[in-house]
Amino acid sequence: MTDTSETNRPSSAETGETAGAPQSPAPQSPARTHDQPLSQRVNNRSRQPANRAFREFIGSGWGPRPSGLPPLDDAAGWAAGRRAALGARFPGERLVIPAGTLVTRNNDCDYRFRPHSAFAHMAGTGTDFEPDAVLVLEPLTVPGQQLAEGEPTHESVLYFRPRASRTSQEFYADPRYGELWVGVRPSIEEVEAATGIRCAHIDVLGDALAKDAGAGGVQLRVISEADAAVTALVNQVRRSVGLAEGQAAQQTDDALAEAASELRLVKDAWEIDQMQKAVDATKAGFDDLIRSIPRATGHWRGERVLEGAFGAKAREEGNGLGYDTIAAAGDHANTLHWITNDGPVRPGELVLVDAGVEVDSLYTADVTRTIPVDGRFTAPQRRVYEAVLEAADAAFVRANEPGCRFRDLHAAAMEVIARRLEEWGLLPEGVTAADSLGPEGQYHRRWMVHGTSHHLGLDVHDCAQARREMAMDAELAPGMIFTIEPGLYFRADDLRVPAELRGMGVRIEDDVVMREDGRAEYLTAAIPRRPDDVEAWVSGLIES
Ligand code: GLY
Ligand code: MN
Ligand code: MN
C-alpha cells in the first residue's frame, strides 16, 4: 500500500473550511533518533513538504468537488421514524450514538471502516459513513413533562468531521482523513441534505454533551461499546457535572443499548427490502462459488478458491461480507466456525458453505448450503441431508402457526433431529427421542450443539442485547427476520456413528421474514435447498 510516512496528522483546528492560512513548517525531527518517541518514528521514512508555497500550489487549480455522500436509497425518512421511537423511550434525556472509529489492523494500516449498527440504524447512513461521527438525540422536553400526542421528544444532531479545505494540510498530508488519501469526504451541508439531520462539527461535541447536564438537569446515555473515546467523553462530562459514574452509569447506558437492540427486532419495509437485496446478492455469490468448484477441486486448498469466489461477488454487489465465509469441505464442516478455509475440496465429499453478502446499507444475509462437490449426493449424504431439511421445514411450518414463539422454532427442528437419530440407532441404549427431548436428556444435541434460529439484520446475530422476553420467549411478529438453520455434524473421529456418516456435516440455513398477515416467507426462496434442486443447480452451473 501507499507509504503513509511523512504525513503529519493535523489538529482539527487546521482542517476546517476556514483554515486556509498556510502554517509554519513542521518542526524538524530531533537530531538523535533515540530521543524521538516511538510513535513518531513511522514518519522517518521520507519527508513531505509543508512550506507555504507548496501548500498554496497543491491547494489550487482544482475543479468543483463531487458530493462526498450519495443519498442511500431513501433511507432518511425511515431512519427519522426509528429515532422518534428511540427518543420516545427516553424523554428528557440526551442519547449519544457513536459511529465508532477507525481500528488499527497493524502498524499504520486500519481496517476498512464499518459503522456501529446502532448508528447505521438511527442515522440511515451506510457504508463508510463516517469514522468518529456521533449522533445525538437532543431532548426537547424535561423528564416527566407531559407530552401531547405526536409531540417530538428530541431533535437529532449529527456531529462529524467535515472535509477540510484543499488548502489545509489535511487535504494532502493526512492518510486517515485527507482527500488525496481517502477521497472526497462530505461537507456539513451535504450530510444534512442526505440525512435530513442537522449537522455540526465534531469539535463542538464536548460542549454540546455538557450543556445543561447534571443531577436535576439533562441525563446522558451513550451506546458505550461503539467508541471508547466518546464513552470517555461522556464519562468526563458526568464527572464534571456530578452525574453518577461507574456501575450506575453502565446500567444507564445498557438500557439504551437494550432499547436500540429491541427496536431492531421488527424491521420496517425499507429494511425488509434491503434484506431481500442482501439475499439476492448472496444468491449471486453462491452461483459464482459453484462455478468455481472445478478450479477448487484442482487446487491444493480449494476451500480458499470457494471463499474467494463468494467474496469477490460480495464486494462487487455489496459492501462485502456480513461475516467471514465458512467454506468447509468434508470433515471441516464439523468445525462450526471453520473460517480457516485452507483445506482441499474433493469429489465425493460435501462442502458446507455459510456465507452472506452485506449490502451498502449494511444489512446482511446469512445463508448456508451444503453442496455435493461432484454434483450428486451419495445415499448416506442424502439421508443426512433430508433429515436436516425435514427439521428446517418443520421449523418453517411452526413459524406459520399462530402464537409461535421464537424458541418454538428450535423445538420444532429438534423434534425431527431427535426422531431421526433414534431411528438410526444413535441415541444411547434405551433412550427414545422423547426422552432425549426432555431437559434431562438432550443426547441428540451431541450432533447439533448450536441453536436453530437468530434474528438477522444489520448484525448477523441481530438484536443481541434484547431482553429474553423480547427475543427467545417472544411471539413472532410481522417484520421480524430470522434464520432457520438446523444441522447434523458427524466428525471423522466420532465412534458413535457408523463409518459411512463420519466426516460429514450438513447445515441448511434460510432467511425468513414474517409478513403482515402472520405468514412466514423465505427471503431465500430462490436459493435451491431440496436435494434434487441442489444437484440441478450444481450441474446447471458447472456443465453450462
Ligand atoms: N453465519 C453465522 C450463523 O449462521 O449464525
Ligand atoms: Mn445464522
Ligand atoms: Mn450462517
PDB file of N, CA and C in Angstrom, residues 28-37 41 44:
ATOM      1  N   GLN A  28      11.456  20.224  12.868  1.00  0.00           N
ATOM      2  CA  GLN A  28      12.400  19.211  12.400  1.00  0.00           C
ATOM      3  C   GLN A  28      12.443  18.046  13.379  1.00  0.00           C
ATOM      4  N   SER A  29      12.747  16.865  12.858  1.00  0.00           N
ATOM      5  CA  SER A  29      12.912  15.711  13.723  1.00  0.00           C
ATOM      6  C   SER A  29      14.104  15.958  14.637  1.00  0.00           C
ATOM      7  N   PRO A  30      14.057  15.381  15.851  1.00  0.00           N
ATOM      8  CA  PRO A  30      15.228  15.519  16.709  1.00  0.00           C
ATOM      9  C   PRO A  30      16.448  14.925  16.023  1.00  0.00           C
ATOM     10  N   ALA A  31      17.574  15.489  16.285  1.00  0.00           N
ATOM     11  CA  ALA A  31      18.784  15.017  15.615  1.00  0.00           C
ATOM     12  C   ALA A  31      19.102  13.586  16.010  1.00  0.00           C
ATOM     13  N   ARG A  32      18.868  13.244  17.274  1.00  0.00           N
ATOM     14  CA  ARG A  32      19.247  11.911  17.732  1.00  0.00           C
ATOM     15  C   ARG A  32      17.996  11.045  17.814  1.00  0.00           C
ATOM     16  N   THR A  33      17.989   9.965  17.044  1.00  0.00           N
ATOM     17  CA  THR A  33      16.796   9.132  16.939  1.00  0.00           C
ATOM     18  C   THR A  33      16.349   8.606  18.290  1.00  0.00           C
ATOM     19  N   HIS A  34      17.282   8.285  19.173  1.00  0.00           N
ATOM     20  CA  HIS A  34      16.847   7.680  20.424  1.00  0.00           C
ATOM     21  C   HIS A  34      16.097   8.658  21.316  1.00  0.00           C
ATOM     22  N   ASP A  35      16.112   9.971  20.980  1.00  0.00           N
ATOM     23  CA  ASP A  35      15.294  10.929  21.727  1.00  0.00           C
ATOM     24  C   ASP A  35      13.874  11.017  21.181  1.00  0.00           C
ATOM     25  N   GLN A  36      13.667  10.432  20.008  1.00  0.00           N
ATOM     26  CA  GLN A  36      12.380  10.599  19.340  1.00  0.00           C
ATOM     27  C   GLN A  36      11.379   9.559  19.848  1.00  0.00           C
ATOM     28  N   PRO A  37      10.153   9.967  20.228  1.00  0.00           N
ATOM     29  CA  PRO A  37       9.179   8.968  20.690  1.00  0.00           C
ATOM     30  C   PRO A  37       8.914   7.920  19.607  1.00  0.00           C
ATOM     31  N   ARG A  41       8.193   7.648  14.952  1.00  0.00           N
ATOM     32  CA  ARG A  41       9.243   7.119  14.080  1.00  0.00           C
ATOM     33  C   ARG A  41       8.701   6.606  12.758  1.00  0.00           C
ATOM     34  N   ASN A  44       9.738   8.572   9.766  1.00  0.00           N
ATOM     35  CA  ASN A  44      11.151   8.731   9.426  1.00  0.00           C
ATOM     36  C   ASN A  44      11.519   8.256   8.027  1.00  0.00           C
TER      37      ASN A  44
END
